[in-house]
Amino acid sequence: MRKMVSMRVGAAPLCAYGQAGCQVPTLAEIFDRVIQQSSRMHGISSDLHSEFEQYFFPSKNLIGTERKCHTYAILTPGDKENAQRVGREQLTGVILKLLEAWGDPLSQFYQSMSQGQNQDFNYYSSEKALEISDMVHELRDGVEKMADKMKLLGVLGNTVGYISPETLVPSSAFSYYKRGYLNSVDHHDLLYCFRRDSNKVRNYLRILKCTTLPGLDC
């Protein structure tokens, strides 16, 4: 039996195979929904990063501090012009790789926040951490359905598919997040990196829509 996949954005669930009670979306509609989801995810990550920085580092200037982004090995277009020149298969693959790579670190971040000592800050922030952890999984599922629809329409090759996150980044980066605890500096680095990567995902999805569906107002 086919699995129904839904997303929170929009009134009706997205179903790739036309199950009863489900809207069979157009490719443009799927793009709109994943872009909305990615924008919301980036907004929450930006808010959480700012709140965390103001709470734990109110008097420190962190500009220029070296970050420990575990996704550094994933090659991504550096600007809009380069992203527009990248093929659809490659850009879709980059989006999926970034989303796959954040599943475990965000889960670990939520667990660490929910068990932290700063209860006045952590209770509120752990709810946001759980939300973005769930959203990255939902968005990955939505992008996979988007890619399936593109393949059915013949605008995407069949080479794009699931890749284990352990094959995308060095194993030492994953052990860093799985070591059992994260301190406030670790949290800040993680939020900084996720804010950066969620912005990339949002922008790449917008570019992919414009290059796949020409004639739209982009």
PDB file of C-alpha atoms in Angstrom:
ATOM      1  CA  MET A   1       0.000   0.000   0.000  1.00  0.00           C
ATOM      2  CA  ARG A   2       1.281   3.438  -0.890  1.00  0.00           C
ATOM      3  CA  LYS A   3       2.039   5.728   2.030  1.00  0.00           C
ATOM      4  CA  MET A   4       0.176   9.040   2.177  1.00  0.00           C
ATOM      5  CA  VAL A   5       2.524  11.944   2.708  1.00  0.00           C
ATOM      6  CA  SER A   6       1.141  15.228   4.008  1.00  0.00           C
ATOM      7  CA  MET A   7       2.621  18.583   4.957  1.00  0.00           C
ATOM      8  CA  ARG A   8       1.373  21.118   7.488  1.00  0.00           C
ATOM      9  CA  VAL A   9       1.400  24.035   5.074  1.00  0.00           C
ATOM     10  CA  GLY A  10      -1.927  24.477   3.259  1.00  0.00           C
ATOM     11  CA  ALA A  11      -5.476  23.312   3.849  1.00  0.00           C
ATOM     12  CA  ALA A  12      -5.372  19.901   2.153  1.00  0.00           C
ATOM     13  CA  PRO A  13      -2.728  17.151   2.465  1.00  0.00           C
ATOM     14  CA  LEU A  14      -0.517  16.469  -0.502  1.00  0.00           C
ATOM     15  CA  CYS A  15      -0.900  12.959  -1.877  1.00  0.00           C
ATOM     16  CA  ALA A  16       1.267  11.747  -4.682  1.00  0.00           C
ATOM     17  CA  TYR A  17      -1.001   8.888  -5.742  1.00  0.00           C
ATOM     18  CA  GLY A  18      -4.546  10.255  -5.408  1.00  0.00           C
ATOM     19  CA  GLN A  19      -5.797   8.514  -2.263  1.00  0.00           C
ATOM     20  CA  ALA A  20      -9.367   9.179  -1.182  1.00  0.00           C
ATOM     21  CA  GLY A  21      -9.752  12.519   0.566  1.00  0.00           C
ATOM     22  CA  CYS A  22      -6.484  13.877  -0.793  1.00  0.00           C
ATOM     23  CA  GLN A  23      -5.794  16.627  -3.278  1.00  0.00           C
ATOM     24  CA  VAL A  24      -3.598  15.577  -6.206  1.00  0.00           C
ATOM     25  CA  PRO A  25      -1.405  18.683  -6.512  1.00  0.00           C
ATOM     26  CA  THR A  26       0.221  20.238  -9.512  1.00  0.00           C
ATOM     27  CA  LEU A  27       3.988  20.625  -9.515  1.00  0.00           C
ATOM     28  CA  ALA A  28       3.570  24.379  -9.001  1.00  0.00           C
ATOM     29  CA  GLU A  29       1.438  23.731  -5.914  1.00  0.00           C
ATOM     30  CA  ILE A  30       4.017  21.341  -4.483  1.00  0.00           C
ATOM     31  CA  PHE A  31       6.734  23.932  -5.055  1.00  0.00           C
ATOM     32  CA  ASP A  32       4.640  26.593  -3.316  1.00  0.00           C
ATOM     33  CA  ARG A  33       4.107  24.390  -0.285  1.00  0.00           C
ATOM     34  CA  VAL A  34       7.708  23.310   0.194  1.00  0.00           C
ATOM     35  CA  ILE A  35       8.868  26.900  -0.281  1.00  0.00           C
ATOM     36  CA  GLN A  36       6.378  28.082   2.351  1.00  0.00           C
ATOM     37  CA  GLN A  37       7.547  25.331   4.694  1.00  0.00           C
ATOM     38  CA  SER A  38      11.209  26.161   4.132  1.00  0.00           C
ATOM     39  CA  SER A  39      10.568  29.872   4.749  1.00  0.00           C
ATOM     40  CA  ARG A  40       8.791  29.131   8.005  1.00  0.00           C
ATOM     41  CA  MET A  41      11.555  26.766   9.098  1.00  0.00           C
ATOM     42  CA  HIS A  42      14.208  29.378   8.354  1.00  0.00           C
ATOM     43  CA  GLY A  43      12.232  32.032  10.227  1.00  0.00           C
ATOM     44  CA  ILE A  44      11.983  29.881  13.347  1.00  0.00           C
ATOM     45  CA  SER A  45      15.666  28.950  13.179  1.00  0.00           C
ATOM     46  CA  SER A  46      16.626  32.621  12.856  1.00  0.00           C
ATOM     47  CA  ASP A  47      14.449  33.576  15.837  1.00  0.00           C
ATOM     48  CA  LEU A  48      15.875  30.786  17.966  1.00  0.00           C
ATOM     49  CA  HIS A  49      19.449  31.691  17.036  1.00  0.00           C
ATOM     50  CA  SER A  50      18.878  35.358  17.954  1.00  0.00           C
ATOM     51  CA  GLU A  51      17.146  34.514  21.231  1.00  0.00           C
ATOM     52  CA  PHE A  52      19.880  32.068  22.187  1.00  0.00           C
ATOM     53  CA  GLU A  53      22.624  34.570  21.409  1.00  0.00           C
ATOM     54  CA  GLN A  54      20.944  37.341  23.394  1.00  0.00           C
ATOM     55  CA  TYR A  55      20.384  35.079  26.392  1.00  0.00           C
ATOM     56  CA  PHE A  56      23.781  33.369  26.640  1.00  0.00           C
ATOM     57  CA  PHE A  57      26.126  35.847  24.944  1.00  0.00           C
ATOM     58  CA  PRO A  58      24.600  39.316  25.466  1.00  0.00           C
ATOM     59  CA  SER A  59      27.952  41.114  25.739  1.00  0.00           C
ATOM     60  CA  LYS A  60      30.143  39.021  23.441  1.00  0.00           C
ATOM     61  CA  ASN A  61      30.955  39.849  19.854  1.00  0.00           C
ATOM     62  CA  LEU A  62      30.855  36.514  18.033  1.00  0.00           C
ATOM     63  CA  ILE A  63      31.502  37.930  14.569  1.00  0.00           C
ATOM     64  CA  GLY A  64      34.437  36.155  13.006  1.00  0.00           C
ATOM     65  CA  THR A  65      34.232  33.162  15.344  1.00  0.00           C
ATOM     66  CA  GLU A  66      35.047  29.889  13.620  1.00  0.00           C
ATOM     67  CA  ARG A  67      31.967  27.666  13.292  1.00  0.00           C
ATOM     68  CA  LYS A  68      31.857  23.892  13.514  1.00  0.00           C
ATOM     69  CA  CYS A  69      29.353  23.329  10.694  1.00  0.00           C
ATOM     70  CA  HIS A  70      29.148  19.594  10.057  1.00  0.00           C
ATOM     71  CA  THR A  71      27.804  20.173   6.530  1.00  0.00           C
ATOM     72  CA  TYR A  72      30.939  21.885   5.271  1.00  0.00           C
ATOM     73  CA  ALA A  73      31.714  18.904   3.012  1.00  0.00           C
ATOM     74  CA  ILE A  74      28.450  19.303   1.063  1.00  0.00           C
ATOM     75  CA  LEU A  75      29.298  21.407  -1.998  1.00  0.00           C
ATOM     76  CA  THR A  76      26.689  24.140  -2.457  1.00  0.00           C
ATOM     77  CA  PRO A  77      26.347  27.017  -4.962  1.00  0.00           C
ATOM     78  CA  GLY A  78      27.737  30.174  -3.419  1.00  0.00           C
ATOM     79  CA  ASP A  79      25.257  32.648  -4.862  1.00  0.00           C
ATOM     80  CA  LYS A  80      22.078  32.973  -6.928  1.00  0.00           C
ATOM     81  CA  GLU A  81      23.878  33.142 -10.271  1.00  0.00           C
ATOM     82  CA  ASN A  82      25.792  29.925  -9.620  1.00  0.00           C
ATOM     83  CA  ALA A  83      22.669  28.170  -8.337  1.00  0.00           C
ATOM     84  CA  GLN A  84      20.822  29.140 -11.513  1.00  0.00           C
ATOM     85  CA  ARG A  85      23.567  27.577 -13.617  1.00  0.00           C
ATOM     86  CA  VAL A  86      23.452  24.290 -11.701  1.00  0.00           C
ATOM     87  CA  GLY A  87      21.340  21.548 -13.282  1.00  0.00           C
ATOM     88  CA  ARG A  88      18.018  20.571 -11.730  1.00  0.00           C
ATOM     89  CA  GLU A  89      19.292  17.148 -10.684  1.00  0.00           C
ATOM     90  CA  GLN A  90      22.311  18.610  -8.916  1.00  0.00           C
ATOM     91  CA  LEU A  91      20.362  21.372  -7.168  1.00  0.00           C
ATOM     92  CA  THR A  92      17.635  18.972  -6.031  1.00  0.00           C
ATOM     93  CA  GLY A  93      20.338  16.651  -4.751  1.00  0.00           C
ATOM     94  CA  VAL A  94      21.988  19.456  -2.780  1.00  0.00           C
ATOM     95  CA  ILE A  95      18.662  20.353  -1.141  1.00  0.00           C
ATOM     96  CA  LEU A  96      18.036  16.743  -0.133  1.00  0.00           C
ATOM     97  CA  LYS A  97      21.585  16.313   1.147  1.00  0.00           C
ATOM     98  CA  LEU A  98      21.301  19.375   3.394  1.00  0.00           C
ATOM     99  CA  LEU A  99      17.965  18.234   4.812  1.00  0.00           C
ATOM    100  CA  GLU A 100      19.191  14.684   5.370  1.00  0.00           C
ATOM    101  CA  ALA A 101      22.313  15.898   7.131  1.00  0.00           C
ATOM    102  CA  TRP A 102      20.336  17.882   9.737  1.00  0.00           C
ATOM    103  CA  GLY A 103      17.993  15.171  11.015  1.00  0.00           C
ATOM    104  CA  ASP A 104      20.218  13.691  13.726  1.00  0.00           C
ATOM    105  CA  PRO A 105      21.889  16.935  14.912  1.00  0.00           C
ATOM    106  CA  LEU A 106      18.527  18.657  15.430  1.00  0.00           C
ATOM    107  CA  SER A 107      17.171  15.673  17.337  1.00  0.00           C
ATOM    108  CA  GLN A 108      20.243  15.746  19.564  1.00  0.00           C
ATOM    109  CA  PHE A 109      19.881  19.501  19.983  1.00  0.00           C
ATOM    110  CA  TYR A 110      16.277  19.125  21.143  1.00  0.00           C
ATOM    111  CA  GLN A 111      17.210  16.411  23.645  1.00  0.00           C
ATOM    112  CA  SER A 112      20.059  18.518  24.987  1.00  0.00           C
ATOM    113  CA  MET A 113      17.871  21.611  25.317  1.00  0.00           C
ATOM    114  CA  SER A 114      15.033  19.738  27.010  1.00  0.00           C
ATOM    115  CA  GLN A 115      17.454  18.386  29.634  1.00  0.00           C
ATOM    116  CA  GLY A 116      19.346  21.646  30.190  1.00  0.00           C
ATOM    117  CA  GLN A 117      19.738  23.552  33.433  1.00  0.00           C
ATOM    118  CA  ASN A 118      18.482  26.944  32.212  1.00  0.00           C
ATOM    119  CA  GLN A 119      14.839  26.095  32.603  1.00  0.00           C
ATOM    120  CA  ASP A 120      13.556  29.648  32.188  1.00  0.00           C
ATOM    121  CA  PHE A 121      15.051  29.728  28.710  1.00  0.00           C
ATOM    122  CA  ASN A 122      15.061  26.064  27.758  1.00  0.00           C
ATOM    123  CA  TYR A 123      11.351  25.305  28.192  1.00  0.00           C
ATOM    124  CA  TYR A 124      10.330  27.820  25.547  1.00  0.00           C
ATOM    125  CA  SER A 125      13.305  27.180  23.288  1.00  0.00           C
ATOM    126  CA  SER A 126      13.075  23.394  23.441  1.00  0.00           C
ATOM    127  CA  GLU A 127       9.594  23.651  21.935  1.00  0.00           C
ATOM    128  CA  LYS A 128      11.038  25.588  19.013  1.00  0.00           C
ATOM    129  CA  ALA A 129      13.887  23.082  18.763  1.00  0.00           C
ATOM    130  CA  LEU A 130      11.362  20.239  18.548  1.00  0.00           C
ATOM    131  CA  GLU A 131       9.382  22.147  15.925  1.00  0.00           C
ATOM    132  CA  ILE A 132      12.344  22.696  13.596  1.00  0.00           C
ATOM    133  CA  SER A 133      13.449  19.081  14.140  1.00  0.00           C
ATOM    134  CA  ASP A 134      10.019  17.900  12.975  1.00  0.00           C
ATOM    135  CA  MET A 135       9.911  20.422  10.163  1.00  0.00           C
ATOM    136  CA  VAL A 136      13.190  19.315   8.612  1.00  0.00           C
ATOM    137  CA  HIS A 137      11.825  15.758   8.337  1.00  0.00           C
ATOM    138  CA  GLU A 138       8.526  16.981   6.907  1.00  0.00           C
ATOM    139  CA  LEU A 139      10.289  19.228   4.415  1.00  0.00           C
ATOM    140  CA  ARG A 140      12.574  16.412   3.315  1.00  0.00           C
ATOM    141  CA  ASP A 141       9.485  14.249   2.656  1.00  0.00           C
ATOM    142  CA  GLY A 142       7.884  17.108   0.737  1.00  0.00           C
ATOM    143  CA  VAL A 143      10.974  17.659  -1.406  1.00  0.00           C
ATOM    144  CA  GLU A 144      11.107  13.932  -2.139  1.00  0.00           C
ATOM    145  CA  LYS A 145       7.491  14.088  -3.354  1.00  0.00           C
ATOM    146  CA  MET A 146       8.381  17.154  -5.394  1.00  0.00           C
ATOM    147  CA  ALA A 147      11.250  15.222  -6.998  1.00  0.00           C
ATOM    148  CA  ASP A 148       8.929  12.255  -7.702  1.00  0.00           C
ATOM    149  CA  LYS A 149       6.475  14.592  -9.439  1.00  0.00           C
ATOM    150  CA  MET A 150       9.292  16.135 -11.477  1.00  0.00           C
ATOM    151  CA  LYS A 151      10.429  12.665 -12.554  1.00  0.00           C
ATOM    152  CA  LEU A 152       6.890  11.737 -13.607  1.00  0.00           C
ATOM    153  CA  LEU A 153       6.721  14.894 -15.716  1.00  0.00           C
ATOM    154  CA  GLY A 154      10.106  14.174 -17.280  1.00  0.00           C
ATOM    155  CA  VAL A 155      11.838  17.295 -15.955  1.00  0.00           C
ATOM    156  CA  LEU A 156      14.130  15.444 -13.529  1.00  0.00           C
ATOM    157  CA  GLY A 157      16.321  12.407 -14.051  1.00  0.00           C
ATOM    158  CA  ASN A 158      15.982   9.226 -12.023  1.00  0.00           C
ATOM    159  CA  THR A 159      19.412   9.620 -10.444  1.00  0.00           C
ATOM    160  CA  VAL A 160      18.083  11.824  -7.609  1.00  0.00           C
ATOM    161  CA  GLY A 161      17.160   9.773  -4.560  1.00  0.00           C
ATOM    162  CA  TYR A 162      17.789   9.021  -0.903  1.00  0.00           C
ATOM    163  CA  ILE A 163      21.340   9.307   0.383  1.00  0.00           C
ATOM    164  CA  SER A 164      22.294   8.345   3.924  1.00  0.00           C
ATOM    165  CA  PRO A 165      23.500  11.394   5.870  1.00  0.00           C
ATOM    166  CA  GLU A 166      26.516   9.416   7.095  1.00  0.00           C
ATOM    167  CA  THR A 167      27.797   9.385   3.499  1.00  0.00           C
ATOM    168  CA  LEU A 168      27.518  13.166   3.189  1.00  0.00           C
ATOM    169  CA  VAL A 169      29.617  14.443   6.073  1.00  0.00           C
ATOM    170  CA  PRO A 170      32.648  13.159   7.979  1.00  0.00           C
ATOM    171  CA  SER A 171      31.832  10.609  10.675  1.00  0.00           C
ATOM    172  CA  SER A 172      33.675  12.770  13.218  1.00  0.00           C
ATOM    173  CA  ALA A 173      31.083  15.508  12.667  1.00  0.00           C
ATOM    174  CA  PHE A 174      28.257  13.153  13.571  1.00  0.00           C
ATOM    175  CA  SER A 175      30.077  11.812  16.624  1.00  0.00           C
ATOM    176  CA  TYR A 176      30.465  15.426  17.736  1.00  0.00           C
ATOM    177  CA  TYR A 177      26.685  15.800  17.890  1.00  0.00           C
ATOM    178  CA  LYS A 178      26.107  12.321  19.326  1.00  0.00           C
ATOM    179  CA  ARG A 179      28.667  12.443  22.108  1.00  0.00           C
ATOM    180  CA  GLY A 180      25.964  12.746  24.796  1.00  0.00           C
ATOM    181  CA  TYR A 181      25.985  16.447  25.681  1.00  0.00           C
ATOM    182  CA  LEU A 182      26.291  19.849  24.089  1.00  0.00           C
ATOM    183  CA  ASN A 183      27.306  23.042  25.854  1.00  0.00           C
ATOM    184  CA  SER A 184      26.048  26.557  25.119  1.00  0.00           C
ATOM    185  CA  VAL A 185      28.805  27.262  22.576  1.00  0.00           C
ATOM    186  CA  ASP A 186      27.976  24.013  20.774  1.00  0.00           C
ATOM    187  CA  HIS A 187      24.320  25.035  20.724  1.00  0.00           C
ATOM    188  CA  HIS A 188      25.170  28.433  19.319  1.00  0.00           C
ATOM    189  CA  ASP A 189      27.339  26.950  16.568  1.00  0.00           C
ATOM    190  CA  LEU A 190      24.632  24.450  15.655  1.00  0.00           C
ATOM    191  CA  LEU A 191      21.963  27.161  15.447  1.00  0.00           C
ATOM    192  CA  TYR A 192      24.238  29.407  13.410  1.00  0.00           C
ATOM    193  CA  CYS A 193      24.934  26.593  10.947  1.00  0.00           C
ATOM    194  CA  PHE A 194      21.314  25.514  10.679  1.00  0.00           C
ATOM    195  CA  ARG A 195      20.168  29.080  10.098  1.00  0.00           C
ATOM    196  CA  ARG A 196      22.716  29.305   7.268  1.00  0.00           C
ATOM    197  CA  ASP A 197      21.736  25.962   5.721  1.00  0.00           C
ATOM    198  CA  SER A 198      17.977  26.530   6.075  1.00  0.00           C
ATOM    199  CA  ASN A 199      18.416  29.802   4.199  1.00  0.00           C
ATOM    200  CA  LYS A 200      20.244  27.916   1.440  1.00  0.00           C
ATOM    201  CA  VAL A 201      17.430  25.368   1.209  1.00  0.00           C
ATOM    202  CA  ARG A 202      14.811  28.114   0.989  1.00  0.00           C
ATOM    203  CA  ASN A 203      16.705  30.005  -1.730  1.00  0.00           C
ATOM    204  CA  TYR A 204      17.559  26.882  -3.730  1.00  0.00           C
ATOM    205  CA  LEU A 205      13.905  25.796  -3.752  1.00  0.00           C
ATOM    206  CA  ARG A 206      12.879  29.201  -5.095  1.00  0.00           C
ATOM    207  CA  ILE A 207      15.518  29.021  -7.817  1.00  0.00           C
ATOM    208  CA  LEU A 208      14.579  25.430  -8.677  1.00  0.00           C
ATOM    209  CA  LYS A 209      10.945  26.460  -9.092  1.00  0.00           C
ATOM    210  CA  CYS A 210      11.874  29.297 -11.431  1.00  0.00           C
ATOM    211  CA  THR A 211      14.195  27.186 -13.570  1.00  0.00           C
ATOM    212  CA  THR A 212      11.710  24.276 -13.709  1.00  0.00           C
ATOM    213  CA  LEU A 213       8.533  26.284 -14.317  1.00  0.00           C
ATOM    214  CA  PRO A 214       9.529  29.160 -16.626  1.00  0.00           C
ATOM    215  CA  GLY A 215       7.123  32.025 -17.091  1.00  0.00           C
ATOM    216  CA  LEU A 216       6.284  32.375 -13.406  1.00  0.00           C
ATOM    217  CA  ASP A 217       6.791  35.635 -11.545  1.00  0.00           C
ATOM    218  CA  CYS A 218      10.189  34.955 -10.000  1.00  0.00           C
TER     219      CYS A 218
END
